[in-house]
Short mmCIF file of C-alpha atoms in Angstrom, two decimals:
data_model
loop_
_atom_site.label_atom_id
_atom_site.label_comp_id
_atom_site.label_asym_id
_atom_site.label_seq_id
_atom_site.Cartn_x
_atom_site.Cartn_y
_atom_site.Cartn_z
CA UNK A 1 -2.56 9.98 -13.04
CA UNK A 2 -4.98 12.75 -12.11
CA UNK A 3 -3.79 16.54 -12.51
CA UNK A 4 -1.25 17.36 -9.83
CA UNK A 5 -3.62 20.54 -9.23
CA UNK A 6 -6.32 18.05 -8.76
CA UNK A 7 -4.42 16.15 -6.05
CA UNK A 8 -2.47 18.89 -4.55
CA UNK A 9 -5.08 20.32 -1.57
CA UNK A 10 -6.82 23.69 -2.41
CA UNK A 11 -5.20 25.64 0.08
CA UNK A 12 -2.12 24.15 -0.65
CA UNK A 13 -2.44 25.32 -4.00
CA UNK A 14 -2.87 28.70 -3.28
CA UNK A 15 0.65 29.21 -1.48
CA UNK A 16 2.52 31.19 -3.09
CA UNK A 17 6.47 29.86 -3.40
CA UNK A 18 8.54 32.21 -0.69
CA UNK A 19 11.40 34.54 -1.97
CA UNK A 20 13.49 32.93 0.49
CA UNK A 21 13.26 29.72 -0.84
CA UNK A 22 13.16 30.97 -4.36
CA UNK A 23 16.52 31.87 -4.01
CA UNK A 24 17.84 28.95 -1.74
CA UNK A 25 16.99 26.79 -4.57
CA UNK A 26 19.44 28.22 -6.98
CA UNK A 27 23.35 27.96 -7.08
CA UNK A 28 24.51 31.78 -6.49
CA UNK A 29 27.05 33.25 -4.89
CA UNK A 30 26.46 37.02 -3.03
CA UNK A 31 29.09 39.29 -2.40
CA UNK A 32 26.78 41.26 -0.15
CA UNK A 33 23.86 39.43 1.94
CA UNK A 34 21.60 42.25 3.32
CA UNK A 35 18.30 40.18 2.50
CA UNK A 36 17.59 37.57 5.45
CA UNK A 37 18.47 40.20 8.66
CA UNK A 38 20.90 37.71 9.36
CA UNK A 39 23.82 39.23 12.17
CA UNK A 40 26.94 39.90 10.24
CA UNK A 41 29.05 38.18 12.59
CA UNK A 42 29.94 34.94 13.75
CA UNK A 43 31.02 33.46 10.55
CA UNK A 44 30.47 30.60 9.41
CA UNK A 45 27.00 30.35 11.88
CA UNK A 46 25.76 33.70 11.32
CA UNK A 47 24.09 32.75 7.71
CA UNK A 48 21.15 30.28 6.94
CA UNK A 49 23.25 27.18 5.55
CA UNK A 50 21.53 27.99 1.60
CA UNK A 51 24.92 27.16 0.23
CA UNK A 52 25.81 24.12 2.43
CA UNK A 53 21.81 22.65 1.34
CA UNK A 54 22.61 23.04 -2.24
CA UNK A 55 26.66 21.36 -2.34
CA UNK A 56 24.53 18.11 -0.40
CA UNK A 57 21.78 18.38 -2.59
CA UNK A 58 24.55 18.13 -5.56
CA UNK A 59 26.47 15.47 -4.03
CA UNK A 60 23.57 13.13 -3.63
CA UNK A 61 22.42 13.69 -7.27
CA UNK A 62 25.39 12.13 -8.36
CA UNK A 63 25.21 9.11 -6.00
CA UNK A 64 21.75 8.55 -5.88
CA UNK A 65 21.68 9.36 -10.20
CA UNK A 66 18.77 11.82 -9.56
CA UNK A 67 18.94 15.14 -11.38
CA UNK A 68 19.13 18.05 -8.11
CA UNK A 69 15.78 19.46 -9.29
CA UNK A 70 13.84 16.31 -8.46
CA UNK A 71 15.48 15.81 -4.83
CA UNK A 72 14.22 18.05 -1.16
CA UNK A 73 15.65 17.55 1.88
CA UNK A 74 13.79 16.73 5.49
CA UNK A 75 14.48 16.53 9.37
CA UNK A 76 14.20 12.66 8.39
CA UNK A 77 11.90 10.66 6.36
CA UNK A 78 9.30 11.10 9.57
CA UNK A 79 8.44 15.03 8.29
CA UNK A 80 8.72 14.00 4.67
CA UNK A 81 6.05 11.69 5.38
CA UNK A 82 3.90 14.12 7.32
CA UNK A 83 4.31 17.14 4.89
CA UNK A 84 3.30 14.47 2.05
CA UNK A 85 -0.40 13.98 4.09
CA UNK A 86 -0.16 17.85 4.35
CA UNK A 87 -0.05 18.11 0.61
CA UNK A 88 -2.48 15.84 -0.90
CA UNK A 89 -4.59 14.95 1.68
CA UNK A 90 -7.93 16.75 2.78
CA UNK A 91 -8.49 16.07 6.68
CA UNK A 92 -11.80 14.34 7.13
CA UNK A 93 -12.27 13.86 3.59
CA UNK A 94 -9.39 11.75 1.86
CA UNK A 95 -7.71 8.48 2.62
CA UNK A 96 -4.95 6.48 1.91
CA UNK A 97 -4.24 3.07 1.35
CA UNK A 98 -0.86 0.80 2.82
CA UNK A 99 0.41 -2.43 3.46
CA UNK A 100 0.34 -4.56 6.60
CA UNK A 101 2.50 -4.70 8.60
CA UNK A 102 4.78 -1.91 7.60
CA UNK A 103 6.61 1.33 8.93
CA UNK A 104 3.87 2.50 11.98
CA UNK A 105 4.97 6.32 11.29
CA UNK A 106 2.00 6.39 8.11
CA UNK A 107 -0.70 5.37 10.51
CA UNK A 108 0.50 7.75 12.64
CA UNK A 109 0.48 10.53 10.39
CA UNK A 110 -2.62 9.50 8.54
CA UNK A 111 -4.15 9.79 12.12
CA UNK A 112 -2.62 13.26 13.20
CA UNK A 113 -3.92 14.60 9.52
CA UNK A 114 -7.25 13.11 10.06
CA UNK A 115 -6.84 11.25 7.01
CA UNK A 116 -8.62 7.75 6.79
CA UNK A 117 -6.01 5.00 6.83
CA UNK A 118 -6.99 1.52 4.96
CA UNK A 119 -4.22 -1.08 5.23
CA UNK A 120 -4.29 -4.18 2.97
CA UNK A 121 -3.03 -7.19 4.35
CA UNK A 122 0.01 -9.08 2.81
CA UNK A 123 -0.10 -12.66 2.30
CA UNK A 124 1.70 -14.90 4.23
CA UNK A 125 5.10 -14.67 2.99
CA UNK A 126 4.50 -10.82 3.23
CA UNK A 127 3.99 -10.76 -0.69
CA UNK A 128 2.49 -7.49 -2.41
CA UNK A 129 -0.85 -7.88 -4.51
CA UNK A 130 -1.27 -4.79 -6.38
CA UNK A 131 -4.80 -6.14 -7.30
CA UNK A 132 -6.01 -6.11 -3.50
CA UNK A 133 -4.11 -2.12 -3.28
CA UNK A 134 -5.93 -0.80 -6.40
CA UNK A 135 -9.20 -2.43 -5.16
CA UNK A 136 -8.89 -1.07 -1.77
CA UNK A 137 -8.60 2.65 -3.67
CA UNK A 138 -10.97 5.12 -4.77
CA UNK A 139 -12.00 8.26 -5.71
CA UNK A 140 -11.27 9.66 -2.80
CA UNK A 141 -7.52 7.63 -2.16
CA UNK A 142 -4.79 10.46 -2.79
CA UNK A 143 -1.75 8.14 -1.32
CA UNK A 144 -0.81 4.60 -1.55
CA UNK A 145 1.98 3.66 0.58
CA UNK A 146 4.98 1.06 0.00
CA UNK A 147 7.61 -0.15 1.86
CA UNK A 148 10.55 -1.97 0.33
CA UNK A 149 12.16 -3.36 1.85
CA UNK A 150 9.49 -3.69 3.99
CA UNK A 151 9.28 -2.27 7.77
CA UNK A 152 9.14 -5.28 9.89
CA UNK A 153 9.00 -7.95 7.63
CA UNK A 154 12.69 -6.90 5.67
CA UNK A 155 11.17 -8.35 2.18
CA UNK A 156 11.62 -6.15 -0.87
CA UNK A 157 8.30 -5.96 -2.32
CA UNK A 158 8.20 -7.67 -5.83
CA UNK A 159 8.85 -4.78 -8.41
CA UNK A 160 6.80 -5.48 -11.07
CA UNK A 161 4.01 -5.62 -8.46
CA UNK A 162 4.56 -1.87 -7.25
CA UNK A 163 5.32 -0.62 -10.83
CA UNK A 164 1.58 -1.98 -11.65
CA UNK A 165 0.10 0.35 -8.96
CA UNK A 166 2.48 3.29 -9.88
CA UNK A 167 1.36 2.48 -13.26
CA UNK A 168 -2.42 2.05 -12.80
CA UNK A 169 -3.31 4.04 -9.66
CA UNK A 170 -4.56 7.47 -10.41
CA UNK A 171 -2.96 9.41 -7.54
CA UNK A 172 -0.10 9.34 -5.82
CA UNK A 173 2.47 6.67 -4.86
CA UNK A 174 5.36 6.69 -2.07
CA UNK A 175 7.69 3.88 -1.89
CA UNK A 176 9.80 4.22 1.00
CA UNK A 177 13.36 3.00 0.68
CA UNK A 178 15.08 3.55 3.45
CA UNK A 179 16.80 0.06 3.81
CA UNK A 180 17.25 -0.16 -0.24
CA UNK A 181 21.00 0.11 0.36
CA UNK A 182 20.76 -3.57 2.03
CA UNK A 183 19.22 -4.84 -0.89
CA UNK A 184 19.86 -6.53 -4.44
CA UNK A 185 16.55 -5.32 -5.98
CA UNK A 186 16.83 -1.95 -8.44
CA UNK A 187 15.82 1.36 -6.02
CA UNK A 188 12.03 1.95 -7.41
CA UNK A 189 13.87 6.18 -7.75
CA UNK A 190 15.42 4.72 -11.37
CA UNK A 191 11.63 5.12 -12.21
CA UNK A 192 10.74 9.10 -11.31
CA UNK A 193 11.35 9.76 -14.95
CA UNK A 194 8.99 7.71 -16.50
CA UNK A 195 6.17 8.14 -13.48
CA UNK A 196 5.15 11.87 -12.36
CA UNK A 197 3.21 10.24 -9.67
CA UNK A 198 6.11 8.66 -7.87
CA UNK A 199 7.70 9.65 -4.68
CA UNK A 200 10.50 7.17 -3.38
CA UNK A 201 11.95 8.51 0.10
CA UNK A 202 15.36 7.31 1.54
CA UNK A 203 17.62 8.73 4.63
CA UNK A 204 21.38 8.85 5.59
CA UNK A 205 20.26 6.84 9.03
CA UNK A 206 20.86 3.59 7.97
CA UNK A 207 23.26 2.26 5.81
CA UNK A 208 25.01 5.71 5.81
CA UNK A 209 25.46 4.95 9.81
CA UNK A 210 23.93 8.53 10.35
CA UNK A 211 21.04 8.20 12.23
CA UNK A 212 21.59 11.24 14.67
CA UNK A 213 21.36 13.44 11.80
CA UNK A 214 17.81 12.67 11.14
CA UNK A 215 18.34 13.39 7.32
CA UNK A 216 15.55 12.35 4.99
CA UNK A 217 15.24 12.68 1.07
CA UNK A 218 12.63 12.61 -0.72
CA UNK A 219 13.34 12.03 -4.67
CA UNK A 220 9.94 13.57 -7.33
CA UNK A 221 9.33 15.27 -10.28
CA UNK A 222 10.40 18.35 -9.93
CA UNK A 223 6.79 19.74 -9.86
CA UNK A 224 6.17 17.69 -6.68
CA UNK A 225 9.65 18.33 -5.12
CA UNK A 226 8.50 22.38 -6.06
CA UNK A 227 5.30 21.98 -3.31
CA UNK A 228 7.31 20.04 -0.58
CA UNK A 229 9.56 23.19 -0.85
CA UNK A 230 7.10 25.52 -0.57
CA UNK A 231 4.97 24.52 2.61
CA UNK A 232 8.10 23.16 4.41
CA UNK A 233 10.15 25.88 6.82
CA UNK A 234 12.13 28.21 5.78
CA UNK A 235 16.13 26.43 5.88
CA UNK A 236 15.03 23.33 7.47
CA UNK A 237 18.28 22.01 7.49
CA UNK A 238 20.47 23.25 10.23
CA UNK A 239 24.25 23.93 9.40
CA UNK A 240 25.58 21.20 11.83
CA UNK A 241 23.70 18.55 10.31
CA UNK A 242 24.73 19.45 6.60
CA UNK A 243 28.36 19.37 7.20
CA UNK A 244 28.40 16.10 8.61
CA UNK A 245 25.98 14.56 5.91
CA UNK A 246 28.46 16.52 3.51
CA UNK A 247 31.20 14.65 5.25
CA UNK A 248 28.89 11.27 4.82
CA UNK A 249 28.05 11.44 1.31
CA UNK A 250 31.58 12.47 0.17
CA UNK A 251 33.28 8.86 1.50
CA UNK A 252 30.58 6.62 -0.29
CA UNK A 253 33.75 4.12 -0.18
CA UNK A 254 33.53 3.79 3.68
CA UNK A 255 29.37 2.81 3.38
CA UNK A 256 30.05 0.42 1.19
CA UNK A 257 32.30 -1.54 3.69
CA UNK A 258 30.06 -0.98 6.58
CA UNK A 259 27.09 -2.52 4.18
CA UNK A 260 29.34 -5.51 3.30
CA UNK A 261 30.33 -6.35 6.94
CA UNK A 262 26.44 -5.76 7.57
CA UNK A 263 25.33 -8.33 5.06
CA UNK A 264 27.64 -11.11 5.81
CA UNK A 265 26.26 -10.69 9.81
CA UNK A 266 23.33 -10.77 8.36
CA UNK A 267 23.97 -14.07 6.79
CA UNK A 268 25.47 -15.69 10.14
CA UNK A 269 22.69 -14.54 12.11
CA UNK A 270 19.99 -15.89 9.88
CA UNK A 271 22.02 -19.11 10.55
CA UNK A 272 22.31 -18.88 14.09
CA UNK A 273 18.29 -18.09 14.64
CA UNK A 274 17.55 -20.79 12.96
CA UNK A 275 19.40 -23.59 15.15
CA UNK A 276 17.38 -21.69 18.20
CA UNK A 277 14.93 -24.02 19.74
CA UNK A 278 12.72 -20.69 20.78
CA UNK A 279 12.83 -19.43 17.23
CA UNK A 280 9.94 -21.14 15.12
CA UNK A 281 10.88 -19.22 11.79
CA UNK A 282 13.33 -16.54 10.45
CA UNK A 283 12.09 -14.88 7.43
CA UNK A 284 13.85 -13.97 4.08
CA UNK A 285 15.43 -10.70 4.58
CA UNK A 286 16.73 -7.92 2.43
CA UNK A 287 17.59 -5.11 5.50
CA UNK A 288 19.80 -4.55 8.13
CA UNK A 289 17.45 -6.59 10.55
CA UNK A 290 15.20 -9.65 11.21
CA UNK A 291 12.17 -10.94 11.50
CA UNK A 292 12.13 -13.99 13.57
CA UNK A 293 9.01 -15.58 15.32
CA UNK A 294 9.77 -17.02 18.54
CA UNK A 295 7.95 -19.57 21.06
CA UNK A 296 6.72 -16.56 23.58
CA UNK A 297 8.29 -13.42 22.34
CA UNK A 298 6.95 -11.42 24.78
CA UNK A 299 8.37 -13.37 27.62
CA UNK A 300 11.63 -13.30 25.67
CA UNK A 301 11.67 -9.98 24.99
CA UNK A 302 11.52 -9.40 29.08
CA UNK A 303 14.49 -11.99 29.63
CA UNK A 304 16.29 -10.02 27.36
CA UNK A 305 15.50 -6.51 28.54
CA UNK A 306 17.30 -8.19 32.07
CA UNK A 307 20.55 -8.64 29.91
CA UNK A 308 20.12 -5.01 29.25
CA UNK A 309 19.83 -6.21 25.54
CA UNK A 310 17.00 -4.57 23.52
CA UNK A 311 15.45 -5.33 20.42
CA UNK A 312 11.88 -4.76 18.80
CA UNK A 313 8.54 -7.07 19.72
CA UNK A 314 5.77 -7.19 17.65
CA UNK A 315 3.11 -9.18 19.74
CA UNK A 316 -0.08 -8.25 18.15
CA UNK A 317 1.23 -6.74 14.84
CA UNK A 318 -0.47 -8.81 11.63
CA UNK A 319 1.19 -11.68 10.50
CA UNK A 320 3.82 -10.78 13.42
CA UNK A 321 2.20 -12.42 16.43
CA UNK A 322 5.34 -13.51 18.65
CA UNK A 323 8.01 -11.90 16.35
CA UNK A 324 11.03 -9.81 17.05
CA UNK A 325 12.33 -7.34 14.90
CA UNK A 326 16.63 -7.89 15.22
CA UNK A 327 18.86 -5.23 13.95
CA UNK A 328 22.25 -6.52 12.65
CA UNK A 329 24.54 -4.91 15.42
CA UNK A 330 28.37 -5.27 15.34
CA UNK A 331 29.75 -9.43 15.53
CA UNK A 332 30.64 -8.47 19.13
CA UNK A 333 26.58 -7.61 19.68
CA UNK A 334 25.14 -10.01 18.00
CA UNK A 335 27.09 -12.68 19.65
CA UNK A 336 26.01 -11.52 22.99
CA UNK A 337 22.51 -11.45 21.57
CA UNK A 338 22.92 -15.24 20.46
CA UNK A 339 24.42 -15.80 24.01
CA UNK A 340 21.40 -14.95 25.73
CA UNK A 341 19.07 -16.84 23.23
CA UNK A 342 21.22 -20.12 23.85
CA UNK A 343 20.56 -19.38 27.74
CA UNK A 344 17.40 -18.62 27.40
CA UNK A 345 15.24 -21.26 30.04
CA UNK A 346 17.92 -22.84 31.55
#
């Protein structure tokens, strides 16, 4: 890879690292805190939760086998994604290069960065080529951006294909595995050691069952994981939310069961779709959702809307045209959902 100075941008650079979040980055313990004009009172939510960022922090080294120095925190994957165009990425003058389809947030963010966004279409089975990525790169290309499982099309890219990018591109390289909990494939974060220009992202909304938390990780080398620290807000992380992901993370027991009962739905309603007359194809899936293409999806989506029963269209997405996007709800939901589906014309 380039220099990290080289892809970090200028200004960025030329932060310097906060005292504040110098020391919330170390385990201490202060008899006396008289440094953060903090109110004295109203214990336990009259101090900035350094202590309570550091015990989840720990926790999640040990369950996600990433040393603490290589792991920040973020109000969801969402800011970890925008404060990763904020670091390498020069408005107006960089780009970055993705998959399509995938997760619409790095469009989004490319766009409010000013950041030029080239996507390279998957094939038709919503394979990765890491030839077409690398060739769609240059000089200018700070970020490429993966998805696996992939964000609508629930495939786990093929890993020897994204290890040849991480391997060969020059800059840097986020995999985002938020569903990876779902899936059979090894988490690309085994590899941070071996690759200083890999970023894999995950969150506690999913398989953790704690989306209202909006709690996003983002696993680095620690030089990385010392610049997201640095330009992010001072303790990020409000109290509330760390005690309940702290609660979360300690029963890892409990997620397991909730993924279990999720993956054998998942297997009945892959099934189920299939036997639909007004479902054309179901795709391999390795998430906690579907991708099934449908005779009008639009239309179906509506009829469905009137059952007061809502999942995700993709009309004009590429290599989506007539799909919906099905989470894997509770055997109760999905039956209703299957209800509707069989009624569906008559």
């Amino acid at each position: 890879m380039r220099n990290l100075q080289e892809l970090i941008r200028p200004n960025i650079r030329s932060l310097s690292r906060s005292a504040h979040l110098s020391v919330a980055s170390q385990e201490y313990k202060a008899s006396i805190r008289l440094d953060a004009n903090e109110n004295p009172y109203n214990a336990p939510f009259n101090r900035y939760p350094i202590e309570s960022e550091n015990r989840f922090k720990a926790l999640a080294a040990q369950i996600k086998g990433i040393p603490v120095e290589n792991i920040t925190l973020g109000n969801g994957s969402d800011e970890l994604i925008d404060l990763s165009f904020r670091i390498f990425c020069r408005p107006q003058k960089d780009n970055v290069v993705a998959i399509s389809p995938t997760y619409e947030m790095y469009q989004h963010y490319a766009d409010l960065n000013e950041v030029t966004y080239r996507a390279v279409i998957l094939n038709e089975r919503f394979g990765l080529s890491s030839r077409k990525v690398l060739d769609a790169c240059d000089a200018r290309t700070k970020i490429v951006w993966l998805c696996s499982p992939n964000n609508p099309s629930g495939n786990s890219l093929e890993r020897e294909e994204m290890l040849q990018i991480v391997t060969d591109f020059d800059g840097i390289v986020i995999i985002d595995e938020a569903y990876s909990d779902f899936a059979a494939q090894c988490p690309m974060r085994n590899e941070i050691a071996d690759h200083p220009n890999l970023i894999v992202l995950n969150t506690l909304s999913n398989a953790w069952g704690n989306a209202a938390l909006h709690l996003g990780m983002a696993f680095a080398h620690r030089d990385i994981i010392e610049f997201f620290d640095r330009i992010r807000p001072p303790h990020p992380i409000n109290a509330l939310t760390l005690q309940q992901a702290i609660e979360a993370i300690c029963d890892p027991y409990e997620v397991d069961k909730w993924v279990r009962m999720l993956l054998l739905e998942r297997r009945r309603m892959l099934d189920a779709l299939r036997e639909l007359p007004i479902c054309k194809a179901v795709y391999p899936t390795e998430a906690n959702f579907i991708l099934a293409k449908m005779t009008d999806a639009a239309a179906i989506y509506e009829y469905l809307v009137s059952k007061r029963i809502f999942v995700h269209p993709l009309i004009d997405t590429p290599l989506c045209t007539d799909c919906l996007r099905i989470s894997i709800g509770t055997k109760s939901e999905n039956n209703a959902l299957l209800a509707a589906l069989r009624q569906y014309g008559r």
